[in-house]
Amino acid sequence: MALPVALSLAVLLMAALLFAAAPAGALVLSTSGTKVGLQPRSTLLYGSPLNIKEYPQNPWKFENAQGNAIVNTSKIYAIYWDPTDHYHGDWQGVIDTFLQKMGGASNDLGGVFAVDAQYTDKANQHALYQAAFQGAYTDTDAYPASECTDPHPMNPLDLIGAEIGQPESHEHAPICLTDAQIQEELAAFIAQHSLTRGMGTIFYLMTPPGVTVCLDAGGPTGHCSDFEGEIGEIEADERAREKAEKENPPKAYVEPESYKSYKRSFCSYHSAIDASNSSGGEDTILYGMIPWTAGGLGDGHLLFGGDETSAYECQDGGYDPSSKPAGKHEEKKVKGTKEKKEDEEKSPEEQAKIMEAELLEGAHPQEPNQVKCPSPDGFCDTGLADLIVNQIAVEQQNIVTDPLLDGWQDPSGNEATDECRNWFAPVEGGNVGAQEGSFAGTLYNQNLTGNVYYLNTAFNLSALRLPYPGVPCISGVALVPQFTAPNTVNAGEIVGFNGMESDTSLGADTVFSPTGEPHTGYATYAWNFGDGSAPVVGFAPGAPLVNSPGVSPCGAAQWEAPCAASAYHSYKYGGTYEVTLTVTDVGGNTASVKESVTVVGPPEPKPEPTPTPAPAPAPTPSTTTPGGSGGSGSSGGSGGTGTTTSTPPPVLGASVTSKSLKKALSSGLPVRYTTNEQVAGNIEVLLESSTAKRLGIKGATATGLPAGTPKSIVVGTAVLVTTKAGQGTIRVKFTSRAAARLKHVHKLKVTLRLFARNASRQSPQSTTMLSTVVLNP
């Protein structure tokens, strides 16, 4: 898609800053017959352009041109394949709680997953933030014989069953599993437990320390969750390469094999087992493979140094989002040969102190869930699970937008989170400095129903289509309708209302025509001027033709018609009017704002009381004169009266297609409507005030109800706009407060109110419908 001319230089500079600081590297690739969406370790340790050269990001071309499938809503299973009991219980607790909190915060605009709602498929379904945690399970099936080679196997003594002193029979050889073995175990596990497959279910398979996963035969040249060498050596290699490039003239630099192995390694990946349908069918298995890539810093069980390392390269790459400017790398002092030799001559106690001091400085992971130190096993390693949590969060965003690895990508194969890889700003709290014991910081940028997390931000393609707000990497969605009301005006004067003041993160998306052609869609704006006139409804940006006969309907040719971001209006009578702007972003989220306008002029005349018609005179009997004819003759003129015709009100129909309360709360109440002409209005879900009070639900009072109707509040609303006669389905979303309170209700009676006016300019007519609906579990 061509970038709109209106994109400002400031936005370009901001985007350039973000993408320069956020290294690429995660790719959709095929190796050894396996196609995966890969999350490699950060190969851009110190901000060099190496990764940009090898894997150039192209967010301007991020698209799903064929409209291939996305995941609309998801049910999530966590499976720990851990027959040797090496996946600590406190780690599992942090991970499972995250999945539960992620599901509990569904539809929360403040969550990073809400950003994905702008991404669509050819059915115009959106990758909504609607996840449900289905629980976790420990799979104790024995590991099969290794079919790959771990590039850097852990010391076998680190894999002793529990504590030092256990019998040697508890010792286990390092395990290396291929993706083929992962798929085989996952398919068998799902069948054994009769779990649901299909495009609405996501499985996360986790393996403990000591288990390496490879996409091929592994070894030094393989694509594995482990790599040859140590992270300290890799950093030294990176600095040497940078130094060689900066020489004048630049010197040739030969990468060591360990550096190549590091760049081929990965932190996690996602893929699909699709047995029946290449477009995703009921037998499809969507899965994320999350091996233990969190290192072992702070874990005293790894006594022989097998994995007692920091693994920040599988989290934020060592970048500090709390720095100014955000994204500066956490560098530490590099010792020279002389200093290293001096350290080697010191006593073991002094060397231990030096090592601890070095761990407390420089790049290190962030572990906001390191809430207890020591943890139940006696060490400070609970927060290591935060690194796994971030990998799950990354894969969740990539799976829902690119489940079959043919959906939303840029030309280089980068997926939704890859365009913002290693970008965690802005942070909400915590401390970047490493803590004693865990040697990790505590920064966080997400709050999911009371728990804090440190998650990679999401790519906001809408920001590249519209200049404002124009932030391409965001940690949540804003939807704040706003306009400034005019000062006191006179009746008959034309006044403007500018909805473009609104802060709408998801202002644009991709919409597919019935024949599959993609085009850009925009957020919907609806104006109710409070004087009984027909609402003005359309898309933003752009302005409608109403009261502006000298301009085209939307101004710029690229905007979708009809437009309504800004509107002019004229009031006929004096008074104070409440103007309401309702904005619905492309993810289906809705919010409103109200402002008052004072108009000076004659008040609206009260309608004349309808006179009571006089009773018709009794008919006069005919008389007959003998020898003559009865009655009088006709004058020959017409005795009819003139008639005035007016536009009839629209004919509407509405019905609820599903009466499942659970589905209504998660994805909206599906209302199928019919209309005999073009209309504009809204659909509301009303709850009786007595019921709302009992359940602790607050909301706007429903006004204009017929006499005798119980007092009610509005708990859900959706804008209804049609361009012609026909039928369709709209999902009316409950407010977040109402949805949260109604989760445990088993049966609920609501009232559905549909209001719409036709498009007549001279005498618009309206129709209101009320119907009662009982929703069941």
Short mmCIF file of N, CA, C and O in Angstrom, two decimals, residues 264-332:
data_model
loop_
_atom_site.label_atom_id
_atom_site.label_comp_id
_atom_site.label_asym_id
_atom_site.label_seq_id
_atom_site.Cartn_x
_atom_site.Cartn_y
_atom_site.Cartn_z
N ARG A 264 22.29 -18.69 14.22
CA ARG A 264 21.32 -19.67 13.72
C ARG A 264 20.39 -20.18 14.82
O ARG A 264 19.41 -20.85 14.55
N SER A 265 20.71 -19.89 16.08
CA SER A 265 19.92 -20.42 17.18
C SER A 265 18.62 -19.63 17.34
O SER A 265 18.45 -18.56 16.75
N PHE A 266 17.70 -20.16 18.13
CA PHE A 266 16.41 -19.51 18.30
C PHE A 266 15.94 -19.63 19.74
O PHE A 266 16.43 -20.45 20.53
N CYS A 267 14.95 -18.80 20.08
CA CYS A 267 14.36 -18.80 21.41
C CYS A 267 13.03 -19.55 21.45
O CYS A 267 12.66 -20.10 22.49
N SER A 268 12.29 -19.53 20.35
CA SER A 268 11.01 -20.24 20.27
C SER A 268 10.59 -20.23 18.81
O SER A 268 11.21 -19.58 17.97
N TYR A 269 9.52 -20.94 18.51
CA TYR A 269 8.95 -20.87 17.17
C TYR A 269 7.50 -21.33 17.22
O TYR A 269 7.04 -21.90 18.21
N HIS A 270 6.77 -21.07 16.13
CA HIS A 270 5.42 -21.60 16.01
C HIS A 270 5.24 -22.22 14.65
O HIS A 270 5.93 -21.89 13.68
N SER A 271 4.31 -23.16 14.56
CA SER A 271 4.05 -23.84 13.30
C SER A 271 2.65 -24.44 13.37
O SER A 271 1.88 -24.16 14.29
N ALA A 272 2.31 -25.27 12.37
CA ALA A 272 0.99 -25.88 12.30
C ALA A 272 1.09 -27.29 11.77
O ALA A 272 1.88 -27.57 10.85
N ILE A 273 0.33 -28.18 12.37
CA ILE A 273 0.16 -29.53 11.84
C ILE A 273 -1.21 -29.53 11.18
O ILE A 273 -2.23 -29.39 11.86
N ASP A 274 -1.23 -29.65 9.87
CA ASP A 274 -2.48 -29.47 9.14
C ASP A 274 -2.76 -30.73 8.34
O ASP A 274 -2.28 -30.89 7.23
N ALA A 275 -3.54 -31.63 8.92
CA ALA A 275 -3.72 -32.93 8.32
C ALA A 275 -4.77 -32.98 7.22
O ALA A 275 -4.79 -33.90 6.42
N SER A 276 -5.68 -32.00 7.19
CA SER A 276 -6.82 -32.14 6.29
C SER A 276 -7.03 -30.98 5.33
O SER A 276 -7.65 -31.15 4.30
N ASN A 277 -6.53 -29.81 5.67
CA ASN A 277 -6.91 -28.64 4.89
C ASN A 277 -5.80 -27.61 4.95
O ASN A 277 -5.45 -27.12 6.02
N SER A 278 -5.25 -27.27 3.78
CA SER A 278 -4.14 -26.32 3.76
C SER A 278 -4.56 -24.93 4.18
O SER A 278 -3.73 -24.09 4.48
N SER A 279 -5.87 -24.67 4.22
CA SER A 279 -6.37 -23.38 4.68
C SER A 279 -6.80 -23.41 6.14
O SER A 279 -7.34 -22.43 6.64
N GLY A 280 -6.56 -24.52 6.79
CA GLY A 280 -6.94 -24.64 8.19
C GLY A 280 -8.29 -25.30 8.33
O GLY A 280 -9.30 -24.73 7.93
N GLY A 281 -8.32 -26.50 8.88
CA GLY A 281 -9.57 -27.22 9.05
C GLY A 281 -9.71 -27.71 10.47
O GLY A 281 -8.95 -27.33 11.37
N GLU A 282 -10.67 -28.59 10.70
CA GLU A 282 -10.95 -29.07 12.05
C GLU A 282 -9.84 -29.93 12.61
O GLU A 282 -9.76 -30.14 13.81
N ASP A 283 -8.94 -30.45 11.75
CA ASP A 283 -7.83 -31.27 12.21
C ASP A 283 -6.53 -30.48 12.37
O ASP A 283 -5.50 -31.04 12.74
N THR A 284 -6.57 -29.21 12.06
CA THR A 284 -5.37 -28.39 12.18
C THR A 284 -4.93 -28.27 13.64
O THR A 284 -5.76 -28.10 14.54
N ILE A 285 -3.63 -28.37 13.87
CA ILE A 285 -3.06 -28.17 15.22
C ILE A 285 -2.12 -26.97 15.15
O ILE A 285 -1.07 -27.04 14.49
N LEU A 286 -2.50 -25.89 15.78
CA LEU A 286 -1.63 -24.71 15.88
C LEU A 286 -0.83 -24.83 17.16
O LEU A 286 -1.41 -25.06 18.23
N TYR A 287 0.48 -24.66 17.07
CA TYR A 287 1.28 -24.82 18.28
C TYR A 287 2.46 -23.86 18.32
O TYR A 287 2.96 -23.40 17.28
N GLY A 288 2.85 -23.54 19.54
CA GLY A 288 4.06 -22.78 19.78
C GLY A 288 5.01 -23.66 20.57
O GLY A 288 4.63 -24.24 21.60
N MET A 289 6.24 -23.79 20.08
CA MET A 289 7.26 -24.60 20.77
C MET A 289 8.13 -23.65 21.59
O MET A 289 8.80 -22.78 21.04
N ILE A 290 8.09 -23.82 22.93
CA ILE A 290 8.81 -22.90 23.83
C ILE A 290 9.81 -23.72 24.64
O ILE A 290 9.53 -24.16 25.76
N PRO A 291 11.01 -23.95 24.09
CA PRO A 291 12.03 -24.67 24.87
C PRO A 291 12.55 -23.78 25.99
O PRO A 291 12.32 -22.57 26.02
N TRP A 292 13.25 -24.38 26.95
CA TRP A 292 13.82 -23.60 28.05
C TRP A 292 15.03 -22.83 27.52
O TRP A 292 16.13 -23.37 27.37
N THR A 293 14.84 -21.54 27.24
CA THR A 293 15.93 -20.69 26.77
C THR A 293 16.14 -19.53 27.73
O THR A 293 16.64 -18.47 27.33
N ALA A 294 15.73 -19.73 28.98
CA ALA A 294 15.83 -18.65 29.98
C ALA A 294 17.14 -18.69 30.75
O ALA A 294 17.33 -17.90 31.67
N GLY A 295 18.05 -19.59 30.37
CA GLY A 295 19.30 -19.68 31.11
C GLY A 295 19.09 -20.22 32.51
O GLY A 295 18.08 -20.87 32.81
N GLY A 296 20.04 -19.93 33.39
CA GLY A 296 19.92 -20.42 34.75
C GLY A 296 20.48 -19.46 35.78
O GLY A 296 20.84 -19.87 36.88
N LEU A 297 20.53 -18.16 35.42
CA LEU A 297 21.10 -17.19 36.34
C LEU A 297 20.26 -17.11 37.60
O LEU A 297 19.07 -16.82 37.56
N GLY A 298 20.89 -17.37 38.74
CA GLY A 298 20.18 -17.37 40.01
C GLY A 298 19.67 -18.73 40.41
O GLY A 298 19.11 -18.90 41.50
N ASP A 299 19.84 -19.74 39.54
CA ASP A 299 19.36 -21.09 39.85
C ASP A 299 20.53 -21.92 40.38
O ASP A 299 21.38 -22.36 39.63
N GLY A 300 20.55 -22.12 41.68
CA GLY A 300 21.66 -22.85 42.30
C GLY A 300 21.70 -24.32 42.01
O GLY A 300 22.66 -25.01 42.38
N HIS A 301 20.66 -24.88 41.36
CA HIS A 301 20.69 -26.30 41.01
C HIS A 301 21.73 -26.56 39.93
O HIS A 301 22.22 -27.69 39.81
N LEU A 302 22.03 -25.54 39.12
CA LEU A 302 22.98 -25.75 38.04
C LEU A 302 24.39 -25.50 38.57
O LEU A 302 25.04 -24.52 38.26
N LEU A 303 24.84 -26.42 39.41
CA LEU A 303 26.05 -26.20 40.20
C LEU A 303 27.33 -26.34 39.39
O LEU A 303 28.39 -25.94 39.84
N PHE A 304 27.24 -26.94 38.23
CA PHE A 304 28.46 -27.19 37.48
C PHE A 304 28.61 -26.25 36.28
O PHE A 304 29.35 -26.52 35.37
N GLY A 305 27.86 -25.18 36.32
CA GLY A 305 28.03 -24.15 35.29
C GLY A 305 27.43 -24.51 33.96
O GLY A 305 27.69 -23.85 32.96
N GLY A 306 26.63 -25.57 33.92
CA GLY A 306 26.08 -26.00 32.64
C GLY A 306 25.20 -24.95 31.99
O GLY A 306 25.18 -24.81 30.78
N ASP A 307 24.44 -24.21 32.78
CA ASP A 307 23.59 -23.18 32.20
C ASP A 307 23.40 -22.02 33.16
O ASP A 307 22.38 -21.37 33.17
N GLU A 308 24.41 -21.80 34.00
CA GLU A 308 24.34 -20.70 34.96
C GLU A 308 24.67 -19.41 34.23
O GLU A 308 25.71 -18.79 34.44
N THR A 309 23.81 -19.03 33.29
CA THR A 309 24.08 -17.88 32.43
C THR A 309 22.86 -16.98 32.38
O THR A 309 21.75 -17.38 32.70
N SER A 310 23.09 -15.75 31.93
CA SER A 310 21.99 -14.82 31.67
C SER A 310 21.48 -15.08 30.27
O SER A 310 22.25 -15.45 29.37
N ALA A 311 20.19 -14.90 30.06
CA ALA A 311 19.60 -15.16 28.74
C ALA A 311 18.81 -13.95 28.26
O ALA A 311 17.75 -14.10 27.67
N TYR A 312 19.31 -12.75 28.51
CA TYR A 312 18.58 -11.55 28.10
C TYR A 312 18.40 -11.49 26.59
O TYR A 312 17.50 -10.81 26.09
N GLU A 313 19.25 -12.20 25.84
CA GLU A 313 19.11 -12.17 24.38
C GLU A 313 17.82 -12.87 23.93
O GLU A 313 17.41 -12.72 22.78
N CYS A 314 17.18 -13.63 24.82
CA CYS A 314 15.87 -14.22 24.52
C CYS A 314 14.76 -13.42 25.19
O CYS A 314 13.65 -13.91 25.37
N GLN A 315 15.09 -12.18 25.57
CA GLN A 315 14.05 -11.31 26.11
C GLN A 315 14.09 -9.97 25.39
O GLN A 315 13.35 -9.77 24.43
N ASP A 316 14.95 -9.05 25.82
CA ASP A 316 14.97 -7.73 25.18
C ASP A 316 16.29 -7.41 24.51
O ASP A 316 16.50 -6.28 24.07
N GLY A 317 17.17 -8.40 24.40
CA GLY A 317 18.44 -8.16 23.73
C GLY A 317 19.39 -7.26 24.48
O GLY A 317 20.40 -6.83 23.95
N GLY A 318 19.05 -6.95 25.74
CA GLY A 318 19.91 -6.10 26.53
C GLY A 318 19.66 -4.62 26.35
O GLY A 318 20.47 -3.79 26.77
N TYR A 319 18.53 -4.27 25.74
CA TYR A 319 18.19 -2.85 25.57
C TYR A 319 17.41 -2.37 26.78
O TYR A 319 16.60 -3.10 27.35
N ASP A 320 17.62 -1.12 27.14
CA ASP A 320 16.98 -0.53 28.32
C ASP A 320 15.89 0.44 27.88
O ASP A 320 16.18 1.56 27.45
N PRO A 321 14.60 0.06 27.97
CA PRO A 321 13.54 0.96 27.53
C PRO A 321 13.32 2.15 28.45
O PRO A 321 12.62 3.09 28.09
N SER A 322 13.90 2.08 29.66
CA SER A 322 13.75 3.20 30.58
C SER A 322 14.83 4.25 30.40
O SER A 322 14.85 5.26 31.09
N SER A 323 15.78 4.00 29.48
CA SER A 323 16.86 4.96 29.24
C SER A 323 16.34 6.13 28.43
O SER A 323 15.25 6.09 27.86
N LYS A 324 17.12 7.18 28.37
CA LYS A 324 16.76 8.36 27.58
C LYS A 324 17.93 8.69 26.66
O LYS A 324 19.00 9.07 27.14
N PRO A 325 17.74 8.51 25.33
CA PRO A 325 16.51 8.04 24.67
C PRO A 325 16.29 6.55 24.93
O PRO A 325 17.23 5.81 25.19
N ALA A 326 15.03 6.16 24.85
CA ALA A 326 14.68 4.77 25.12
C ALA A 326 15.38 3.85 24.12
O ALA A 326 15.50 4.17 22.94
N GLY A 327 15.83 2.71 24.59
CA GLY A 327 16.42 1.73 23.71
C GLY A 327 17.93 1.69 23.73
O GLY A 327 18.54 0.99 22.93
N LYS A 328 18.56 2.42 24.64
CA LYS A 328 20.01 2.39 24.72
C LYS A 328 20.45 1.04 25.27
O LYS A 328 19.84 0.51 26.20
N HIS A 329 21.50 0.48 24.71
CA HIS A 329 21.95 -0.83 25.16
C HIS A 329 22.63 -0.74 26.51
O HIS A 329 23.35 0.22 26.80
N GLU A 330 22.38 -1.75 27.33
CA GLU A 330 23.02 -1.82 28.65
C GLU A 330 24.43 -2.40 28.49
O GLU A 330 24.62 -3.61 28.52
N GLU A 331 25.39 -1.56 28.29
CA GLU A 331 26.75 -2.04 28.10
C GLU A 331 27.49 -2.08 29.43
O GLU A 331 27.17 -1.36 30.37
N LYS A 332 28.46 -2.96 29.50
CA LYS A 332 29.30 -3.02 30.68
C LYS A 332 30.76 -2.92 30.25
O LYS A 332 31.10 -3.15 29.08
#
